[in-house]
Structures are given as C-alpha cells and as structure tokens.
Coordinates of C-alpha atoms in Angstrom, one line a residue:
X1 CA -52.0 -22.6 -14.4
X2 CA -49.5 -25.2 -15.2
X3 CA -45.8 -24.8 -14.0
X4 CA -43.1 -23.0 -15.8
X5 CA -40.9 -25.3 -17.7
X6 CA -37.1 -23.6 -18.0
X7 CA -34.8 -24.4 -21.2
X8 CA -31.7 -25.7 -19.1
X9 CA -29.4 -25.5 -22.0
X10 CA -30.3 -22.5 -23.4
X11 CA -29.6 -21.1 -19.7
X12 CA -26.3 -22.9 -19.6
X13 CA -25.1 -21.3 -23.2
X14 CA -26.0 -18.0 -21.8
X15 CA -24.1 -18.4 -18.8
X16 CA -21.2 -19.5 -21.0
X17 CA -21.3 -16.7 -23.0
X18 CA -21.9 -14.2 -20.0
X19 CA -18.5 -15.8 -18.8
X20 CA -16.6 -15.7 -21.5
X21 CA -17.6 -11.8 -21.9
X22 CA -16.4 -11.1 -18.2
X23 CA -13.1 -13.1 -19.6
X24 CA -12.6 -11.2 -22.1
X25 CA -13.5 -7.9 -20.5
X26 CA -13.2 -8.0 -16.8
X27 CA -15.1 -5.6 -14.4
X28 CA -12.8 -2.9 -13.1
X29 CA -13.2 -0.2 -10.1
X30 CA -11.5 3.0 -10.4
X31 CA -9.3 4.3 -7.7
X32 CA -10.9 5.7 -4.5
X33 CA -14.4 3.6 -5.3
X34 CA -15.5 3.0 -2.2
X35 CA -15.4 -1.2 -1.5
X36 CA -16.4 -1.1 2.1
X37 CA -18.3 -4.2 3.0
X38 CA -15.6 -6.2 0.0
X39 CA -13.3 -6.8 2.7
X40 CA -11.6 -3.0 3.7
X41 CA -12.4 -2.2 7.0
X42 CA -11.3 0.4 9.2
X43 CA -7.5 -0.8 9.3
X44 CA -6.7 2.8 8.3
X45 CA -8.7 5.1 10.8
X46 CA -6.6 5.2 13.9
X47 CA -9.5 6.0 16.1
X48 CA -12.4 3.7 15.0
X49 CA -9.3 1.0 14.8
X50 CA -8.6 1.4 18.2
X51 CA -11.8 1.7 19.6
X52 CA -13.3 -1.4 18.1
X53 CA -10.5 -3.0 19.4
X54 CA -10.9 -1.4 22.8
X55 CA -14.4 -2.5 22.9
X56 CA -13.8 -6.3 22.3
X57 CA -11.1 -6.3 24.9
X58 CA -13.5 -4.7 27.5
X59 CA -16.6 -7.2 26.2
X60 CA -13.8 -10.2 27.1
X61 CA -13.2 -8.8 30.5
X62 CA -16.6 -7.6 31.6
X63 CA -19.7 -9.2 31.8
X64 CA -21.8 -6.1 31.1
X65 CA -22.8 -6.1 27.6
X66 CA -22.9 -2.1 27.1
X67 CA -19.9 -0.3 27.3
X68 CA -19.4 3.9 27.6
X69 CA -17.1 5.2 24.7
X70 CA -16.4 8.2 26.8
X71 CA -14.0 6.0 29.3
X72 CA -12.3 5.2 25.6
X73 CA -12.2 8.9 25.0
X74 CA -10.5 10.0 28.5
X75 CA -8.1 7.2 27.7
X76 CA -7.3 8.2 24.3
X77 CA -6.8 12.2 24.9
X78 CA -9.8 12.5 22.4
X79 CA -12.9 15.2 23.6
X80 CA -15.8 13.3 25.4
X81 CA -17.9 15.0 22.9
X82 CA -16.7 13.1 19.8
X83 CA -17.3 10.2 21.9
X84 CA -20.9 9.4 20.2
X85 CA -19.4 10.3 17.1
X86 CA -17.2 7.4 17.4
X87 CA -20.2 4.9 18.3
X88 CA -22.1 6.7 15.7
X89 CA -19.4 5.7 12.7
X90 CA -19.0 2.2 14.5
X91 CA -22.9 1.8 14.1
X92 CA -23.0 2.7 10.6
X93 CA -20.4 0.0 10.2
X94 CA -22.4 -2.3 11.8
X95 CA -19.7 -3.6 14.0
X96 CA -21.9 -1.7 17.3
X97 CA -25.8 -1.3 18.6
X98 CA -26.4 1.6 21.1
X99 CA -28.2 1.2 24.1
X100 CA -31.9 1.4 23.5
X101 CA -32.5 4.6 25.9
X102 CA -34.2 7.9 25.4
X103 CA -30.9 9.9 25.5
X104 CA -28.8 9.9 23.0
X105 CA -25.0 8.5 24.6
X106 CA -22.1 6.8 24.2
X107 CA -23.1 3.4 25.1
X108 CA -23.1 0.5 23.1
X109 CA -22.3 -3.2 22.5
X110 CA -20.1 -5.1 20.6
X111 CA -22.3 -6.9 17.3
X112 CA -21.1 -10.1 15.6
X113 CA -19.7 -8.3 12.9
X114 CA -17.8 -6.1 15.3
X115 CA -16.5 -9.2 16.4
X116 CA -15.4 -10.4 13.0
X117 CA -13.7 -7.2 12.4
X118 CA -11.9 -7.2 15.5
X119 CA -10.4 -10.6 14.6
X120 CA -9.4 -9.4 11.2
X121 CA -8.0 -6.5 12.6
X122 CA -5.8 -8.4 15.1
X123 CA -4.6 -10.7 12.0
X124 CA -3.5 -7.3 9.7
X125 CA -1.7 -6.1 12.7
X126 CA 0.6 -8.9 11.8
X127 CA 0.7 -8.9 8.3
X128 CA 3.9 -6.9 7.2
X129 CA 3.2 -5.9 3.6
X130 CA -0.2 -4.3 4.6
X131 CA 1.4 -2.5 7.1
X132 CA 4.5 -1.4 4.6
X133 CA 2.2 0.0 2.2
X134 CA 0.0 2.0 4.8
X135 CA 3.6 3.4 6.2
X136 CA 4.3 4.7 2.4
X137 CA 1.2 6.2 2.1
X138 CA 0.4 7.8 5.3
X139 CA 4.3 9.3 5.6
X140 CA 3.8 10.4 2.1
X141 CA 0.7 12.3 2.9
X142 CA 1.9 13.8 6.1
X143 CA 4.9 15.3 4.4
X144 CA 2.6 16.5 1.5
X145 CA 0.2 18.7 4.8
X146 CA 3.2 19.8 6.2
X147 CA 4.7 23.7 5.4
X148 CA 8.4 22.9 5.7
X149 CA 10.7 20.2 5.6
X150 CA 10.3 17.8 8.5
X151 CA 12.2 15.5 10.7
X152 CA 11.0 11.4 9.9
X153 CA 10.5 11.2 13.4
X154 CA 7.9 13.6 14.6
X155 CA 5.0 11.6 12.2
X156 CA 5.4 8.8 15.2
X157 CA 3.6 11.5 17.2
X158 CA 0.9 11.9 15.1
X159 CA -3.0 10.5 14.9
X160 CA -1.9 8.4 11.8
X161 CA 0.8 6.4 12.6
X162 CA -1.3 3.6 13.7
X163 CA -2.4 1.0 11.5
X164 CA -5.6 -1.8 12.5
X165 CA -5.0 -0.2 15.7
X166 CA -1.5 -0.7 16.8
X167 CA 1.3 1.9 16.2
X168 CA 3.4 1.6 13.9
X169 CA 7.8 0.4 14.3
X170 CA 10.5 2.3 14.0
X171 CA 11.7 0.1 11.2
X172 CA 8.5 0.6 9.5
X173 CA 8.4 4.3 9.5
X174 CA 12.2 4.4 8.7
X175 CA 11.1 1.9 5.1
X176 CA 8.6 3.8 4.0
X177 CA 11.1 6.7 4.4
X178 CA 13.9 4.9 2.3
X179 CA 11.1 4.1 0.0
X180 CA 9.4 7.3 -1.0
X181 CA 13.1 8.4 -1.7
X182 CA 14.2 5.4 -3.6
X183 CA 10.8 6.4 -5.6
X184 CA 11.9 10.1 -5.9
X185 CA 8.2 11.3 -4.3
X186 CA 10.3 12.7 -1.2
X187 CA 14.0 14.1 -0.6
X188 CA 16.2 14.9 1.8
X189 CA 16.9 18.2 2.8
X190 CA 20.5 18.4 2.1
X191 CA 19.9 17.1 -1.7
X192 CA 18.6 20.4 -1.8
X193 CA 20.5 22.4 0.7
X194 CA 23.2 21.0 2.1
X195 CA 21.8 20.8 5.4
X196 CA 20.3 18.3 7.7
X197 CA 20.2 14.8 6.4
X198 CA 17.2 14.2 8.6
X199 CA 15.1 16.6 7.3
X200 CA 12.7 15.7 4.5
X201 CA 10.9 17.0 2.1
X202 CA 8.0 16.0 -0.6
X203 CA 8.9 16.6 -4.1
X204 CA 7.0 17.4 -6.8
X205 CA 6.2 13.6 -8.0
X206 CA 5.2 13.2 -4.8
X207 CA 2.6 16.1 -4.8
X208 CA 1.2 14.8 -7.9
X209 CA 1.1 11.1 -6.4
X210 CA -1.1 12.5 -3.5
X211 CA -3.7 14.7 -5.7
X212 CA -4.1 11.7 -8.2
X213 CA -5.7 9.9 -5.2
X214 CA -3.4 6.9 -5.6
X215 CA -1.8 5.4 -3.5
X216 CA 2.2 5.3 -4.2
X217 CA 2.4 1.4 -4.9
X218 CA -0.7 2.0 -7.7
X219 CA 0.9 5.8 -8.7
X220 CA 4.5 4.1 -9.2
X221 CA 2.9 1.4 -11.2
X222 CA 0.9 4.1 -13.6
X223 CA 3.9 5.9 -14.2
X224 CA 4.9 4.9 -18.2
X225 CA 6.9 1.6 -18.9
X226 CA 5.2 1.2 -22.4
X227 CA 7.4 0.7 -24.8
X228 CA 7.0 3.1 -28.1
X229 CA 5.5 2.5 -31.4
X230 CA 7.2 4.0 -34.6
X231 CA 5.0 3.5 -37.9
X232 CA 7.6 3.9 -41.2
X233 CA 7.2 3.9 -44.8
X234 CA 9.2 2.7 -47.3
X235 CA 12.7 3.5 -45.3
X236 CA 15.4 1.7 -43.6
X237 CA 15.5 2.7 -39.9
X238 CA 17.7 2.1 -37.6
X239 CA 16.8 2.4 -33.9
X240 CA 19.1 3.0 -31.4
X241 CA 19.2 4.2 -27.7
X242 CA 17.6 0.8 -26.3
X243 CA 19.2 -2.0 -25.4
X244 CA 20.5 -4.0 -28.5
X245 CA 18.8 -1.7 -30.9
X246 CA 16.7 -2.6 -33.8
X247 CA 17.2 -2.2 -37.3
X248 CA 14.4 -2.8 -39.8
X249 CA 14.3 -2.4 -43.6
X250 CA 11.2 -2.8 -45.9
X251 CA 7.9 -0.8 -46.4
X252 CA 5.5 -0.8 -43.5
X253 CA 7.7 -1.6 -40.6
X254 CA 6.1 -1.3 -37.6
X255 CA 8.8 -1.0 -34.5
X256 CA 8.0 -1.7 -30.7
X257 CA 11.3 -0.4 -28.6
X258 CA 11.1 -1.4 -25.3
X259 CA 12.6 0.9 -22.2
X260 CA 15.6 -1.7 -21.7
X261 CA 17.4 -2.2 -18.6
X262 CA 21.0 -2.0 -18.6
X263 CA 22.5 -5.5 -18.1
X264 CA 25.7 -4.7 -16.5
X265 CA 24.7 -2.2 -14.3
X266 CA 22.0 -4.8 -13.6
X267 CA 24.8 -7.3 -12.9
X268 CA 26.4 -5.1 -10.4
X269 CA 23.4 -4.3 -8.4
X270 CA 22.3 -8.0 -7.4
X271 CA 26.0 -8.6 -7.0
X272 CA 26.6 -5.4 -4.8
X273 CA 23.0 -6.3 -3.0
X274 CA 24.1 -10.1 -2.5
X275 CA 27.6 -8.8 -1.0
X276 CA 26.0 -6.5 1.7
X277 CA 23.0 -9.0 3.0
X278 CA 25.2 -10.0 6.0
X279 CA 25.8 -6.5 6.7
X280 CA 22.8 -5.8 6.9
X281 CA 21.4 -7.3 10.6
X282 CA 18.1 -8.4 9.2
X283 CA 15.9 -10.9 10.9
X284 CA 15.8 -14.5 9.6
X285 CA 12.3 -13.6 8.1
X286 CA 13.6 -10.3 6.4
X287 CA 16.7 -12.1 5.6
X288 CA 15.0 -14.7 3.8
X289 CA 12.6 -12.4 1.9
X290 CA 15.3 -10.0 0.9
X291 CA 17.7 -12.9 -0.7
X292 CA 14.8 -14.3 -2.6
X293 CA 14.0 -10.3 -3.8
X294 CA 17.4 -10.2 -4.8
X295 CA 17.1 -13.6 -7.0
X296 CA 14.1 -12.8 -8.2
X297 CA 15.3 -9.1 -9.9
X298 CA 18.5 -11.4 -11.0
X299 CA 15.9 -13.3 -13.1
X300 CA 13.4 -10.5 -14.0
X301 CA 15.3 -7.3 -13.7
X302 CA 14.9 -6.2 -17.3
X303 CA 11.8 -5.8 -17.4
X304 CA 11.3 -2.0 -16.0
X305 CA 8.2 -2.7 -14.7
X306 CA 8.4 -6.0 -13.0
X307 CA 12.6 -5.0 -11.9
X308 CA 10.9 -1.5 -10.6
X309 CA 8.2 -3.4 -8.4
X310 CA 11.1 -6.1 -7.0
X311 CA 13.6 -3.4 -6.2
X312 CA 10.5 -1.4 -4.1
X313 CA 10.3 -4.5 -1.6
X314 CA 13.8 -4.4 -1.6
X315 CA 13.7 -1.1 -0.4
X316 CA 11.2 -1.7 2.2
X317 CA 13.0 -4.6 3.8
X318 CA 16.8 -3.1 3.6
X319 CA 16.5 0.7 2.9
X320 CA 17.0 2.0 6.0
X321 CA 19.7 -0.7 6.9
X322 CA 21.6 0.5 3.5
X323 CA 22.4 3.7 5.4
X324 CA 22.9 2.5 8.8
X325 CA 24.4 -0.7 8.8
X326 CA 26.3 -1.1 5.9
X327 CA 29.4 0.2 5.8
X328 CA 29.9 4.4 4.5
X329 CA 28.9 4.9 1.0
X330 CA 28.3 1.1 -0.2
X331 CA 24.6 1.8 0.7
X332 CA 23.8 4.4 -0.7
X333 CA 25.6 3.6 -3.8
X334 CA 23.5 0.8 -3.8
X335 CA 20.5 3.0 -3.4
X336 CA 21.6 5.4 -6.3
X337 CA 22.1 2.5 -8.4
X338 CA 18.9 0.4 -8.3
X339 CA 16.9 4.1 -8.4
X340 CA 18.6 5.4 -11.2
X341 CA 17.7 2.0 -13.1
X342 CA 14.2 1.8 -12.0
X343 CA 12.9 5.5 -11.8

C-alpha cells in the first residue's frame, strides 16, 4: 500500500479559513462554566487553599513523604472526619496521591501538580486586583446569607475571608465595602434608618447580582450602557436629554443617542479627586495607581462604560480612605458624585 500523499495547500487554505471564522466569531463561555484545569484553581476555597498550602510547607520541612490531614484538621478547628474529605477533593484535583493502604485515611503526598498549584497560589496571594475582586464578591454574598443588617467587621471571622489561602486585610475588606456601595448592590443602614453607619445591608441590585451568578465586576458590566436607537419617517426630530443633543431632518433618519456623561460635573470630580490624593495616606504603590486612575477617567470619563469601570478601581484603592481620612464631608461628596455619574 503506498503512502498517503496530503494536499499541503489545500490544508493551509482551510486553516485560514477556520481562522478567520474563529476571528470573526470568537468562542465564548457562559458564566459559571466550569474552566478548572484553564488556569482557576482553588484560590477561592479557604479550606482546600489552605491545606494544599499546609501540605507543601510540611513536605519542605519533613522528610516523610506522606502526611496525615487530620493534624491539618485539629489545627484548623475543622472535624477530623472531613479530614479525608479534604484529601479526597485534593485527589480529584490532582494536586495529592493517598497512601496505598487497605484503610481508607487521611494520608497523602504532595504530587507535582500540587506543587505547581502551591506556587501559583503563593504568587495570587500577592496579586492585589485578584484579591480586590474576590473581596467584592465574597462580602457581597455574605451580606446577601445573612437575615439582618450586619456589621463589615464580623465577615473577618468567617470561613470565607481567605483568599489562595491567606486572610484577607482590613483595607481589603473595608474596599470591597466602599465598593459594593459606590455600585449601589449594598447600603448602609442609616440611608435607610438613621441608625448605625456601620451596619450594612444588601439591596435589591445586589440580590439580583448574586442570583444572576455573576460576579459584581461582570454584573456591573451587563448592566445597560447601549445607547438607543430611534427609527423615523419623514419628520424633523429633535432629540434632546443627551449631551449636546441631536437634531435630524429628512426621511429615514436613523438616530443613535448615547447615555452622555456630564462634562462639568466630570470636571469637578477628577479636580475634587486630584485635590484630596494627599489626604488620602496611600502607599506609594496605591498612590501611584490611584493618580494614573484619576488621569485616565480625565481622558475617558465620558464614556459610561469605560468612566464606570475607572471610577470602580478608584473605589477600591481610596473608598474607604474617602470616609476616614479626608477631611468631613469632602469624601463622601466625592463618593456621591462619581456614583451618581456612573450608576
């Protein structure tokens, strides 16, 4: 039988073509597809986080290759008996093997793809956005399970303030705080009441943010920026109520009026934000983010959807430090101003 001869170019021109489909219509993956093994991990489970991390550390120290889960388990205040659930889990991950014994335990060792997971944990410790983000959404949810409005402070008691397995910062808890409000998807209990300013509550934005299954960063984002279509015949229309307005005369007009941006309260925003930055005590890292934030929604403010996303990691570098720091009432001015233009 003689060997198979391939048409090269006619395999090229169908790779070009395949490519130029995926161009033009790129894959997408709903929200809450499950991409593990595309580079998410276990960041977001406190305990597996932890444990993984509690593994490699013991591996480092100790010569033995096979550690017990249940001395993780005493240490940890979690039941002995969901220690083999925890190796189980890990297994599945691939990131352990159990010991090769006749009773089921808690033993196991550390694989090389435990290893690799411990080191990418260790690096998303450190990586603030990541951590910002997982704040937002894990305060969010936790004030969404609770029956009553809640003091900030007792979620850095719970199970889910850890993220890739180290707890979470004041500062960061405080953010995601300043954040959710700044989004309207929490508020405090005296907008409401009158009452205690530290007491917050979920509103009903929020609610729906949580049952979408978004998170807040891709539920804020879905929320409508489009700009609306009018379709007229044979008229003269004037359109008013946006920024500049439009007027168009003629048959078969077809009008695109954007949701503009008011430029002089846009003004005084970046002017009142660039005022307060050296009242504001940030870091030099934080203090270098925050004025380039503030440049950039100089240049790109009026655009709701881009202004919107620039003013959110404003927020989460200087909310809470708008209502301590700064002097009584300039913050949260500030705050009332940049939310009531990017709601």
């Amino acid at each position: 039988m003689g060997a198979i001869k391939w048409n090269k170019n006619a395999i090229r021109r169908s790779l070009r073509e395949f490519q130029r489909e995926l161009d033009r219509h790129p894959m997408k993956v709903a929200i809450g597809t499950d991409l593990k093994g595309a580079g998410e991990g276990i960041e977001e489970d406190p305990i597996l986080s932890k444990a993984l991390l509690w593994l490699h550390e013991r591996v480092t120290q100790t010569p033995s290759y096979y550690q017990d889960f249940a001395v993780f388990a005493e240490r940890e205040g979690v039941p002995e008996a969901e220690a083999e659930d925890i190796v189980l889990q890990l297994e599945q991950y691939g990131f352990v093997r159990r010991a090769p014994t006749m009773v089921r335990d808690a033993t196991a060792m550390l694989t090389d793809e435990g290893r690799v997971e411990a080191g990418r944990l260790k690096k998303l410790a450190d990586d603030r956005v990541a951590r910002a983000n997982y704040a937002t959404n894990a305060v969010l949810r936790w004030l969404y399970d609770q029956e009553a409005p809640a003091e900030p402070g007792a979620f850095a008691t719970t199970r889910t303030a850890f993220f890739a397995g180290t707890a979470l910062k004041a500062n960061e808890v405080t953010g995601a705080v300043a954040e959710l409000v700044g989004d309207g998807l929490a508020e405090h209990e005296a907008n409401q009441a009158g009452t205690d300013l530290d007491r917050l509550r979920i509103t009903a934005a929020g609610t729906s943010c949580i049952r979408s299954g978004h998170t807040v960063r891709s539920y804020m984002d879905s929320q409508s920026t489009a700009s609306s279509t009018n379709n007229y015949h044979g008229s003269t229309i004037v359109h008013g109520g946006v920024n500049g307005g439009v007027v168009s005369t003629g048959d078969h007009n077809t009008i695109n009026a954007g949701n503009g941006i008011d430029a002089q309260a846009l003004a005084s925003l970046v002017q009142g934000l660039r005022d307060v930055a050296p009242q504001l005590d940030l870091d030099p890292v934080d203090a270098e983010d925050y004025a380039a934030d503030v440049d950039a929604l100089d240049r790109e403010g009026q655009d709701p959807e881009q202004g919107g996303r620039i003013w959110r990691r404003i927020m989460r570098l200087a909310g809470p430090a708008f209502t301590t720091t700064v002097a009584t009432g300039v913050g949260e001015q500030l705050v009332e101003l940049g939310t009531g233009l990017y709601s």
